[in-house]
Tab-separated table of C-alpha atoms in Angstrom:
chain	number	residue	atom	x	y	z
A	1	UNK	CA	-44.995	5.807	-6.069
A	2	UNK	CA	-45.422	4.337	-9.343
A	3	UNK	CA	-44.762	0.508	-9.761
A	4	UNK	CA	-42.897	0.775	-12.578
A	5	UNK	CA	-40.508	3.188	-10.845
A	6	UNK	CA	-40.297	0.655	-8.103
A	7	UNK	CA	-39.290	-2.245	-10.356
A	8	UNK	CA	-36.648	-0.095	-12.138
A	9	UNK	CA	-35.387	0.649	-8.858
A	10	UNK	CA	-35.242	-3.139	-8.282
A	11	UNK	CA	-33.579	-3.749	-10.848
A	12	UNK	CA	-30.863	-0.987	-10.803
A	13	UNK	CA	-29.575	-2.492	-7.387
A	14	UNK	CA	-28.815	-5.668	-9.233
A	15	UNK	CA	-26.817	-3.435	-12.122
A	16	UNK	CA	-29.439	-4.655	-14.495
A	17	UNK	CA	-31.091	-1.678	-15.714
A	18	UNK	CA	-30.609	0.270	-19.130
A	19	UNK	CA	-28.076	2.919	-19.300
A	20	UNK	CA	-30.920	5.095	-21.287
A	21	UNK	CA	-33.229	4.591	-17.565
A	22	UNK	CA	-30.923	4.879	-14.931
A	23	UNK	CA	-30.415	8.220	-15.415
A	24	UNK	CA	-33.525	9.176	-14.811
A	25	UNK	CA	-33.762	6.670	-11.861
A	26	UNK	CA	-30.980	8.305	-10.428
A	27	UNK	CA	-32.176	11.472	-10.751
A	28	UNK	CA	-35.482	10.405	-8.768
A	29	UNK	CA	-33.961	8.397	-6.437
A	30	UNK	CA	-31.601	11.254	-5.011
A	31	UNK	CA	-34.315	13.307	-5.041
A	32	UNK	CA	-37.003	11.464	-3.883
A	33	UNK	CA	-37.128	10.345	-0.018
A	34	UNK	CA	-39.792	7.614	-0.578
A	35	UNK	CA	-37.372	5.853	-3.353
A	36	UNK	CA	-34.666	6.528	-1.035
A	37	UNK	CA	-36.110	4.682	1.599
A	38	UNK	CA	-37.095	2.175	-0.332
A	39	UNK	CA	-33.347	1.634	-2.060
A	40	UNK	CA	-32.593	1.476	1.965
A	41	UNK	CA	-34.650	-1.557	2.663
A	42	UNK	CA	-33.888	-3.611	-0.354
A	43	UNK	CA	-30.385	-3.424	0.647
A	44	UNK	CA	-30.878	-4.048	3.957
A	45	UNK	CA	-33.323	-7.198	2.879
A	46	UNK	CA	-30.257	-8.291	0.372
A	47	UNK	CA	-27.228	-7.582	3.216
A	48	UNK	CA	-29.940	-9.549	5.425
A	49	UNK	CA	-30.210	-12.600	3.114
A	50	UNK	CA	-26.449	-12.597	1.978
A	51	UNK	CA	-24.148	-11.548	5.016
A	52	UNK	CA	-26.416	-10.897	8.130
A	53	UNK	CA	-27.084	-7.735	10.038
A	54	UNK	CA	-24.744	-6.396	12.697
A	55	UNK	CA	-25.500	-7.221	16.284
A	56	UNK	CA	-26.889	-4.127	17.378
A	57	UNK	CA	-29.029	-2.319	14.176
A	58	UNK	CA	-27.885	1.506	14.248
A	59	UNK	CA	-29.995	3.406	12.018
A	60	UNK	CA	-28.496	7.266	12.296
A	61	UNK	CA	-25.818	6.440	10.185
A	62	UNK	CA	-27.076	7.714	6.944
A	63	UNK	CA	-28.445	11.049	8.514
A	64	UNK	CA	-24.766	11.819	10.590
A	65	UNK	CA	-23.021	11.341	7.043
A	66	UNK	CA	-25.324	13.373	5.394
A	67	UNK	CA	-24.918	15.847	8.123
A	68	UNK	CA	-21.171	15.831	8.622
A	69	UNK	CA	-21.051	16.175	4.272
A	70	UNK	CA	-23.072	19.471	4.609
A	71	UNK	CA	-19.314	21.042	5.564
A	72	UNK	CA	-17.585	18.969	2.733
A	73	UNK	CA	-16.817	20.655	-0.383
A	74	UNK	CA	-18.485	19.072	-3.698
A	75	UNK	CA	-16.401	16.941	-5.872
A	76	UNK	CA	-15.511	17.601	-9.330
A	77	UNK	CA	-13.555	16.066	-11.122
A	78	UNK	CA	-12.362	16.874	-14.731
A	79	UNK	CA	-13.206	14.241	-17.160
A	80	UNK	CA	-9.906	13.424	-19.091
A	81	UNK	CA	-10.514	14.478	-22.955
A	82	UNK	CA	-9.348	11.317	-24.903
A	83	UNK	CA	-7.303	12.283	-27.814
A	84	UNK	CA	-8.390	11.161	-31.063
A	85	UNK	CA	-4.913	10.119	-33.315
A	86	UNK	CA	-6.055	9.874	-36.840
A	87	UNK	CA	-4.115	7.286	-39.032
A	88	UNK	CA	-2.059	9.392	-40.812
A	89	UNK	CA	-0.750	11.041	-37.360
A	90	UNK	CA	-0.595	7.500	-35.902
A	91	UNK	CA	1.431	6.711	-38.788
A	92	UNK	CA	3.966	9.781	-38.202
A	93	UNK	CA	4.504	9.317	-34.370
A	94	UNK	CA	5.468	5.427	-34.796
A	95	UNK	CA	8.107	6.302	-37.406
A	96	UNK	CA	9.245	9.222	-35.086
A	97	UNK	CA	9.910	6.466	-32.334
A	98	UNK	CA	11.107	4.070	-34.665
A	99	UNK	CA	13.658	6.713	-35.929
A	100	UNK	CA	14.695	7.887	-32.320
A	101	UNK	CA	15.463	4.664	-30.867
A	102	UNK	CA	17.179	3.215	-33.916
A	103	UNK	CA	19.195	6.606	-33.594
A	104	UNK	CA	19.476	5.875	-29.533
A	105	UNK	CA	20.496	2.229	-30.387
A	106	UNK	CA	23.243	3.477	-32.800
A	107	UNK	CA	24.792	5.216	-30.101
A	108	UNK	CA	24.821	2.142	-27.365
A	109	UNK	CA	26.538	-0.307	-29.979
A	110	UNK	CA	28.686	1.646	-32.027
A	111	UNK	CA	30.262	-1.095	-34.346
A	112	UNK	CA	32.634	0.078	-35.957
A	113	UNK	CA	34.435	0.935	-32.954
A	114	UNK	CA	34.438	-2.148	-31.166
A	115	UNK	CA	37.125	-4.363	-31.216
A	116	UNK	CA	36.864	-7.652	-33.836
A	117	UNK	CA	38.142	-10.464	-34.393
A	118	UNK	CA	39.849	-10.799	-38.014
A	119	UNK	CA	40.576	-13.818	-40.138
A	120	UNK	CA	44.231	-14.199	-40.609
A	121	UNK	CA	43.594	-15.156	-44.387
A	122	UNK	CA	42.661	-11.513	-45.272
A	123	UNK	CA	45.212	-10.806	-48.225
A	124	UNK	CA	48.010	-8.028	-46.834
A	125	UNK	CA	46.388	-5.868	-49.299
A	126	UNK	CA	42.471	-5.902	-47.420
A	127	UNK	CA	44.936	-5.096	-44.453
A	128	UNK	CA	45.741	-1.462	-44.597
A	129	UNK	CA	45.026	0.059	-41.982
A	130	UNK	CA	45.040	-2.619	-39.804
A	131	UNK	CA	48.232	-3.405	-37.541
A	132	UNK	CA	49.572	-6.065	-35.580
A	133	UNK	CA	48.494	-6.031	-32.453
A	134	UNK	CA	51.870	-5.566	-30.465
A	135	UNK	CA	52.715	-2.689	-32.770
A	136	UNK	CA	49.641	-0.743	-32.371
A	137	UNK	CA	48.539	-0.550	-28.432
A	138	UNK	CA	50.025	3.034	-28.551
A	139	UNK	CA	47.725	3.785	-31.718
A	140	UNK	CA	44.379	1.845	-30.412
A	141	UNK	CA	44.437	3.651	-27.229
A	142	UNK	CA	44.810	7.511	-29.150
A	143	UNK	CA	42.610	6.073	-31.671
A	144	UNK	CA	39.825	5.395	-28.496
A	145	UNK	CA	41.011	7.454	-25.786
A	146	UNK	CA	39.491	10.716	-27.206
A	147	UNK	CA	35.434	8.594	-27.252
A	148	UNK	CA	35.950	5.208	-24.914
A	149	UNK	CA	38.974	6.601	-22.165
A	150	UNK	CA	40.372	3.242	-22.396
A	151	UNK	CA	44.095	3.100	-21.219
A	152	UNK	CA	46.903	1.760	-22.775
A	153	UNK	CA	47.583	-0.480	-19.611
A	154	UNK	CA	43.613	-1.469	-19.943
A	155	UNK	CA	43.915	-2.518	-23.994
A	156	UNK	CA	47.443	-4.333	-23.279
A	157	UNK	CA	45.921	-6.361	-20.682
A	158	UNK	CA	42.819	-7.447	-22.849
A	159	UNK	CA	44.956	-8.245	-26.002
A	160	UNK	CA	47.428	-10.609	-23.780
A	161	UNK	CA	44.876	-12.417	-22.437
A	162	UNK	CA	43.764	-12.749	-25.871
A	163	UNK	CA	47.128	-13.395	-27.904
A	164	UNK	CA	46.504	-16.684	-28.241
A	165	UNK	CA	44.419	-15.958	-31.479
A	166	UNK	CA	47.329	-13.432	-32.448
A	167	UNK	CA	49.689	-15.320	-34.716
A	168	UNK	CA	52.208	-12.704	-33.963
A	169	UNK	CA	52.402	-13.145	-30.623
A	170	UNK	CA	52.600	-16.733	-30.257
A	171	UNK	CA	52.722	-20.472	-31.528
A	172	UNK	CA	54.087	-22.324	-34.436
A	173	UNK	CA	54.743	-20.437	-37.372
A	174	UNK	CA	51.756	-21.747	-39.749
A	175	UNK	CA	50.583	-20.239	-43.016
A	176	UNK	CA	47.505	-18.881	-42.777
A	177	UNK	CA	46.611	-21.118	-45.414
A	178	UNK	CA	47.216	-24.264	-42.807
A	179	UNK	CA	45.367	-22.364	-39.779
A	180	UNK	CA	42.440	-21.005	-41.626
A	181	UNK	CA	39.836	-20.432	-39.929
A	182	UNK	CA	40.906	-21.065	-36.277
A	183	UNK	CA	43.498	-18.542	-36.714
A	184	UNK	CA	42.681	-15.496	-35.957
A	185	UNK	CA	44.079	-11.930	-35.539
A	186	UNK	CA	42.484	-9.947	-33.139
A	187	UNK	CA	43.401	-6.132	-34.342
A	188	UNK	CA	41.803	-2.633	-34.163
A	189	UNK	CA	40.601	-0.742	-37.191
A	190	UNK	CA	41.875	2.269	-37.966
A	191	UNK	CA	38.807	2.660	-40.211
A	192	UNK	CA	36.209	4.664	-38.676
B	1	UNK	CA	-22.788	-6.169	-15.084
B	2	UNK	CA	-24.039	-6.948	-11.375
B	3	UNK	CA	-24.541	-4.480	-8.141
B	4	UNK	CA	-21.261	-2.938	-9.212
B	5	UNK	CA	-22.840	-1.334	-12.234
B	6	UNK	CA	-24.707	0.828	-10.296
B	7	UNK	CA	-22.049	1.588	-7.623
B	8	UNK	CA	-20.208	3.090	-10.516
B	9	UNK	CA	-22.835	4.858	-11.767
B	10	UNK	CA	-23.186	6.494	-8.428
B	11	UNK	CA	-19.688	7.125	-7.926
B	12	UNK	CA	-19.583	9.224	-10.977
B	13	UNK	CA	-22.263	11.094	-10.010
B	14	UNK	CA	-20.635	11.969	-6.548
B	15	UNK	CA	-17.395	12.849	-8.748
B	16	UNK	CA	-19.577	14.984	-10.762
B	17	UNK	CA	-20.530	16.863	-7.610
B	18	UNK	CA	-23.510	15.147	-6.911
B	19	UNK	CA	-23.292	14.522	-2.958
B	20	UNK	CA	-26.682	13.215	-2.703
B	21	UNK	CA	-25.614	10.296	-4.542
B	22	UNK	CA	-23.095	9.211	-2.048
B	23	UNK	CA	-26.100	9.128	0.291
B	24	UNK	CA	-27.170	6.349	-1.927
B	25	UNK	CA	-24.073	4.621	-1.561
B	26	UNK	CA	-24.253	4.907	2.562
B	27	UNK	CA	-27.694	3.706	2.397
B	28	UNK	CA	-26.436	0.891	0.739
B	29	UNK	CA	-23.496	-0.111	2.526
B	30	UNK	CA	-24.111	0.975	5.935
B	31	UNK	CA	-24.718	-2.633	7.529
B	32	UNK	CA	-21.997	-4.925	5.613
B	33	UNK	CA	-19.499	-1.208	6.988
B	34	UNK	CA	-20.640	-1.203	10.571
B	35	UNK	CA	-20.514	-5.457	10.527
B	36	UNK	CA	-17.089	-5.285	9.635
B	37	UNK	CA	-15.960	-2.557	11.899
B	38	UNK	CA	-17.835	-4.272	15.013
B	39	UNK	CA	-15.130	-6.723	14.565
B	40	UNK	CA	-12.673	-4.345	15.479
B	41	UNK	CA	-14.139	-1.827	17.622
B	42	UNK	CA	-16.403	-3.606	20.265
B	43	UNK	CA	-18.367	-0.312	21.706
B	44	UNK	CA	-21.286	0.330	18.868
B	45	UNK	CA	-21.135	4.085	19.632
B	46	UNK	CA	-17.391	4.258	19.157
B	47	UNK	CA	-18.351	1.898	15.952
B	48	UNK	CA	-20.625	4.387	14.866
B	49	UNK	CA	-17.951	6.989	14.810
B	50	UNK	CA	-15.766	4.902	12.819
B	51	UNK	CA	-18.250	3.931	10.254
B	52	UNK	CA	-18.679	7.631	9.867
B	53	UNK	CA	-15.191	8.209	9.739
B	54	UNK	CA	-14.380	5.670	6.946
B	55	UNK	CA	-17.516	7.419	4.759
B	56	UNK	CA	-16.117	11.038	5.185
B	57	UNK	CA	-12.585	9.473	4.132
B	58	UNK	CA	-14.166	7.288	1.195
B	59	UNK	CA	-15.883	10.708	0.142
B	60	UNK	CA	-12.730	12.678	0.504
B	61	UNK	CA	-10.749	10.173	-1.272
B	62	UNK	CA	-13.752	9.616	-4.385
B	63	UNK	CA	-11.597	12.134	-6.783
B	64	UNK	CA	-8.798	9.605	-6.462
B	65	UNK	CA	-11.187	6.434	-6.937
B	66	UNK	CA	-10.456	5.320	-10.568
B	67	UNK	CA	-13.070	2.409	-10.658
B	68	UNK	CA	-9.922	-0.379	-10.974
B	69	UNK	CA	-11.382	-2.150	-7.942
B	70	UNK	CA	-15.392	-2.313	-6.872
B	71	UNK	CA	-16.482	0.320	-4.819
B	72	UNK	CA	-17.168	-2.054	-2.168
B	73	UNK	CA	-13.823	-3.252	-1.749
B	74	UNK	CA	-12.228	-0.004	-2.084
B	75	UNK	CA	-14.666	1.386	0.992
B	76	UNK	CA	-13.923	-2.000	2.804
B	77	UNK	CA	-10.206	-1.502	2.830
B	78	UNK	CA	-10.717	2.723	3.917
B	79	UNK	CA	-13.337	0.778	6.768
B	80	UNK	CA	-10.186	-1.692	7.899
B	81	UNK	CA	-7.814	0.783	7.941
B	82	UNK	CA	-9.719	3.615	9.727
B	83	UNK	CA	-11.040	0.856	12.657
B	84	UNK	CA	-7.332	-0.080	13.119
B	85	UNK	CA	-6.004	3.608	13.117
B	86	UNK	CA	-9.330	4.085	15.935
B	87	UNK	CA	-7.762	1.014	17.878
B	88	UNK	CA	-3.820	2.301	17.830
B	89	UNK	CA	-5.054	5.863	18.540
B	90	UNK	CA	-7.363	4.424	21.740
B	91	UNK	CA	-4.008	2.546	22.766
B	92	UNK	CA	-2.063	5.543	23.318
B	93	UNK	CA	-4.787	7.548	24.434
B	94	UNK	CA	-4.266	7.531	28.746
B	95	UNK	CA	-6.624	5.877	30.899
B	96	UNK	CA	-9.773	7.275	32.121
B	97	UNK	CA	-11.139	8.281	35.488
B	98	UNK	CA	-13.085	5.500	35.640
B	99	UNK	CA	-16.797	7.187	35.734
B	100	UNK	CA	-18.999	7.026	38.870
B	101	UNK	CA	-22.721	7.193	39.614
B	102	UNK	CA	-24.223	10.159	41.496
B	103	UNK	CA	-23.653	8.577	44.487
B	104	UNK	CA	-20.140	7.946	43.960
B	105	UNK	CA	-20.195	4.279	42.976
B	106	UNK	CA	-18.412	3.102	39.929
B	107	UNK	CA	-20.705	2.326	36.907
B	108	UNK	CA	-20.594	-1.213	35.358
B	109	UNK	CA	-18.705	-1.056	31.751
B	110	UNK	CA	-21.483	-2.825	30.290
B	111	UNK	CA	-23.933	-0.113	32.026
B	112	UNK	CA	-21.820	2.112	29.830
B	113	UNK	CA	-23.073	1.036	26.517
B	114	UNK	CA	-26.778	0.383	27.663
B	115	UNK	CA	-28.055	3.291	25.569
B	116	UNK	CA	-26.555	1.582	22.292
B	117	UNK	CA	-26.144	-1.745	22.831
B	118	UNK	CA	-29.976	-2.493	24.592
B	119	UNK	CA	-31.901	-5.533	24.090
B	120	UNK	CA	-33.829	-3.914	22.184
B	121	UNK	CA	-31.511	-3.736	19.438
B	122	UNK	CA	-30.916	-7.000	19.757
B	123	UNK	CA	-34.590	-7.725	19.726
B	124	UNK	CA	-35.159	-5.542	16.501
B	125	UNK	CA	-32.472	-7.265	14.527
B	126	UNK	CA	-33.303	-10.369	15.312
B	127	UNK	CA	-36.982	-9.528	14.267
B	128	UNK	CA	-35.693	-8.236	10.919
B	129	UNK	CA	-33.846	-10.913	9.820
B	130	UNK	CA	-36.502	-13.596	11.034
B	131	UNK	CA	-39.326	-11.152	9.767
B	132	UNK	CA	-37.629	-11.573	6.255
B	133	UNK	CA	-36.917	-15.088	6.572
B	134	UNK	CA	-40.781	-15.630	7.337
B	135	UNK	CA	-41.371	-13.503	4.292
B	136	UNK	CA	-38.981	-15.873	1.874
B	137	UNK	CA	-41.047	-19.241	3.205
B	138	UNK	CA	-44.383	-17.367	2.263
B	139	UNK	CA	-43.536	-16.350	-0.912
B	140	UNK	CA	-44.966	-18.516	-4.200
B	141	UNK	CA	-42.447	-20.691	-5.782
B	142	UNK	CA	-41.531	-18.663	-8.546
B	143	UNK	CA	-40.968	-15.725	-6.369
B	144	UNK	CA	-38.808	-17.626	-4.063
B	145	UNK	CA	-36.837	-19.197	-6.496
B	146	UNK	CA	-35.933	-15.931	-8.210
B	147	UNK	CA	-34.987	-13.883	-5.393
B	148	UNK	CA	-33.152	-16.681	-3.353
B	149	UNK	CA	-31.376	-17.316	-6.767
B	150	UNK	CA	-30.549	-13.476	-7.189
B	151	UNK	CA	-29.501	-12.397	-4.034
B	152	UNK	CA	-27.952	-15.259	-2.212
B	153	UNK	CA	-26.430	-16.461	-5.634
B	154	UNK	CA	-25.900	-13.818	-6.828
B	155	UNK	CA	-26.400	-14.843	-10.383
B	156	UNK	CA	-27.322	-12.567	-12.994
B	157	UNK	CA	-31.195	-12.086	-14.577
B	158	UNK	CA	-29.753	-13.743	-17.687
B	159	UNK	CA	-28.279	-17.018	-15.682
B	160	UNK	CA	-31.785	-16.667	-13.830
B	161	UNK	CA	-33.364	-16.977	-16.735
B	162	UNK	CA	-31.497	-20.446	-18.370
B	163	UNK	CA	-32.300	-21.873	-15.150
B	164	UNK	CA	-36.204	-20.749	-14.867
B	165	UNK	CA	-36.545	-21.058	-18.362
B	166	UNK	CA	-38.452	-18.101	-18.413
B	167	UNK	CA	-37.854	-14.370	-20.303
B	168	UNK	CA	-35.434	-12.008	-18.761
B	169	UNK	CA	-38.347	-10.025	-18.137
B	170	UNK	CA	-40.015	-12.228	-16.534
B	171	UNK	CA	-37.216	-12.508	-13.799
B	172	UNK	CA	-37.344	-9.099	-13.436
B	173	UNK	CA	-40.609	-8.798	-12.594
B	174	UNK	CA	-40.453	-11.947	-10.174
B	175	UNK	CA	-37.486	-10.490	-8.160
B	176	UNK	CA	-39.408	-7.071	-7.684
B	177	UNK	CA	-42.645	-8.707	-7.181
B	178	UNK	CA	-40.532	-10.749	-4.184
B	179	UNK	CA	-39.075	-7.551	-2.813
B	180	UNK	CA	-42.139	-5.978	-2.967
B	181	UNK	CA	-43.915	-8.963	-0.456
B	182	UNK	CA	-40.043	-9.156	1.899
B	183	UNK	CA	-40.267	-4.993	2.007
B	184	UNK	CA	-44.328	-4.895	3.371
B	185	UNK	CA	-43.250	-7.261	6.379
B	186	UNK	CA	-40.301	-5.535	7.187
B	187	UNK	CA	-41.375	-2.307	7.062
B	188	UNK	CA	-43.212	-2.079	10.561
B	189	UNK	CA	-40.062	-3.251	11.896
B	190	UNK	CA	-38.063	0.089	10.567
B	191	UNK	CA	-41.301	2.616	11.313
C-alpha cells in the first residue's frame, strides 16, 4: 500500500481532502480490503480517543451488514435537474405573479363597493346618485344583494348603529357649513 | 468541512447505487452505534441484532436522506428508535421457558450471554483503548500535539495549523504520521 494513498486516506476521514482526490480514494477504498481495513482502525483509534469503545468489542458487525445487503436492492436515486431561468424569463414570471395577485387582491377588496363614509359638505350637485340613508336601505340591499347577499334587516341594523354621523337621522339641525368635517353622511353609491 | 464531508460523499455514492460505500459508513460507525444501543438493550447479541437492524433501516431509508442533518445524527436517531421499538416489542413478547442444562438444572442468565459477553472481550477492549493510549504517550511532540488536537478537538487542519504555526501540509502529514505509529500497536490486538 502506497504511503501516499495512506495519508489521503487520513486525511479524507477528517473531510480534508480535495474534491479532485477523493474520488479516486473512494474508488480504492471500496475496492480495496487493505484500505478498508485500514479506514476501520483509524475510526476505531478516533471513536477510541473521542467517545470510548463499547463494553464488549463485537467485530462481525460489518460482515452481517454486508451480508444481510446482498438481498437489498441498489439505490438510485434521480438527481433533480436544476432549471436554469434566464433573465428575460425571470423577468416574465415575476410580472405574471405580480399581475395575478394584484388581479386576486382586486377581488378581496373591491372598493367601490364598500360602504364609505361621505362628507356632508359635498355640494347636492357631486350628490347624484347618492341617497339618504333612510330612503335607500331598499335600494343598497338590490344594489348588493345580487354580489354581497346582504339583507335588508342586516344593512338597517349597521346604518342605525351608525346614524349618529347621518344628519338625517338625528341631532340639531346644523349647516353643513357649521359641522364640517365631523359631520358626516354615511351613504351607499349607486356608482359602480 | 470536517468528518461530515466525507460522510456525504459516501452517502451519495450509496444513493448512486454504490452499496460498497455504505460498508464504509458501517466501518465507521459501528462502535459509537453499538455504544449507544448497549444503553438500551443490555444482551450484546440482542445488541448486535439491533445495530444491524438500524443499518438495514438507515440503508433503506438513504433515498429519503437529503443531507439537512449529518449522517451521524440522522443514523443515531434510526439507532434510538429501532433499540426502543426492540425493547416495546420484547415487552409484549410472552415469557420464556426458562432454559435448562442437560441435566435438567436451570442455567444462570449471566451463563446465557457467556459466549458474547466473555472476559475476553472485556480484556480485548480494554487492551485497545490502553494499547492506543500507550501509543499517544510514545509519540514525539509534534505528533502528539496534532493528533490529540485533531481528534479529541476536533479542530480543523487549518485551526491546527494557527496554533502549530506550521503549513497545512505539514499537519497533514503529522496526523497521518501519528495514525500510522497508534495503527502498528493496535493492530495485533484486531489480528
Amino acid at each position: 500500500m502506497r504511503q501516499d494513498t495512506l495519508e489521503q486516506l487520513s486525511c479524507f476521514m477528517d473531510g480534508e481532502l480535495s474534491d479532485r482526490d477523493h474520488r479516486t480514494l473512494v474508488e480504492a477504498c471500496v475496492n480495496d480490503d487493505g484500505l478498508r481495513e485500514k479506514w476501520a482502525r483509524y475510526h476505531l483509534i478516533g471513536t477510541t480517543l473521542r467517545a470510548g469503545l463499547p463494553e464488549t468489542l463485537q467485530r462481525g458487525l460489518p460482515a452481517r451488514v454486508a451480508h444481510a445487503l446482498d438481498d437489498e436492492p441498489a439505490i438510485l436515486v434521480g438527481r433533480r435537474p436544476r432549471v436554469r431561468v434566464g433573465p428575460a424569463l425571470g423577468l416574465a414570471m415575476a410580472a405574471s405573479v405580480a399581475g395575478f395577485t394584484f388581479y386576486k387582491l382586486g377581488d378581496w377588496f373591491p372598493k367601490a363597493r364598500e360602504p364609505r363614509l361621505v362628507s356632508q359638505d359635498a355640494s347636492p350637485t357631486a350628490d347624484r346618485g347618492r341617497r339618504p340613508l333612510t330612503e335607500d336601505i331598499p335600494y343598497a340591499a338590490v344594489l348588493w344583494g345580487g354580489e354581497r347577499h346582504d339583507t335588508p334587516e342586516r344593512l338597517t341594523t349597521y346604518l342605525l348603529m351608525h346614524n349618529q354621523y347621518d344628519g338625517s337621522l338625528s341631532g340639531p339641525e346644523v349647516s353643513p357649513s357649521e359641522a364640517s368635517p365631523y359631520f358626516t353622511t354615511v351613504v351607499h353609491d349607486s356608482d359602480p | 468541512m470536517g468528518d461530515t464531508g466525507a460522510d456525504s460523499q459516501l452517502v451519495e455514492r450509496v444513493q448512486r447505487g454504490d452499496k460498497k460505500a455504505f460498508d464504509l459508513l458501517v466501518l465507521k460507525y459501528q462502535h459509537r452505534i453499538l455504544k449507544l444501543i448497549s444503553r438500551y438493550v443490555r444482551d450484546p447479541s440482542d445488541a448486535m441484532d439491533v445495530a444491524q437492524d438500524a443499518f438495514l433501516k438507515a440503508y433503506r431509508s438513504l433515498p429519503n436522506f437529503r443531507g439537512d442533518s449529518a449522517f451521524y445524527t440522522w443514523i443515531y436517531r434510526i439507532a434510538v428508535n429501532t433499540a426502543k421499538n426492540h425493547l416495546v416489542a420484547q415487552s409484549r413478547r410472552p415469557l420464556e421457558t426458562e432454559p435448562t442444562g442437560m441435566d435438567g438444572e436451570a442455567i444462570e442468565p449471566a451463563a446465557l450471554l457467556k459466549d458474547y459477553a466473555t472476559p475476553e472481550n472485556y480484556l480485548i477492549t480494554e487492551e485497545i483503548q490502553e494499547a492506543i493510549a500507550t501509543a499517544i504517550d510514545q509519540l514525539p511532540e509534534d505528533l502528539r500535539t496534532a493528533i490529540t488536537l485533531r481528534e479529541i478537538e476536533g479542530l480543523s487542519y487549518e485551526e491546527i495549523a494557527e496554533v502549530m504555526t506550521c503549513p497545512i501540509g505539514t499537519v497533514r502529514s503529522r496526523i497521518f504520521r501519528a495514525r500510522e505509529a497508534i495503527d502498528h500497536r493496535l493492530k495485533p490486538y484486531l489480528e
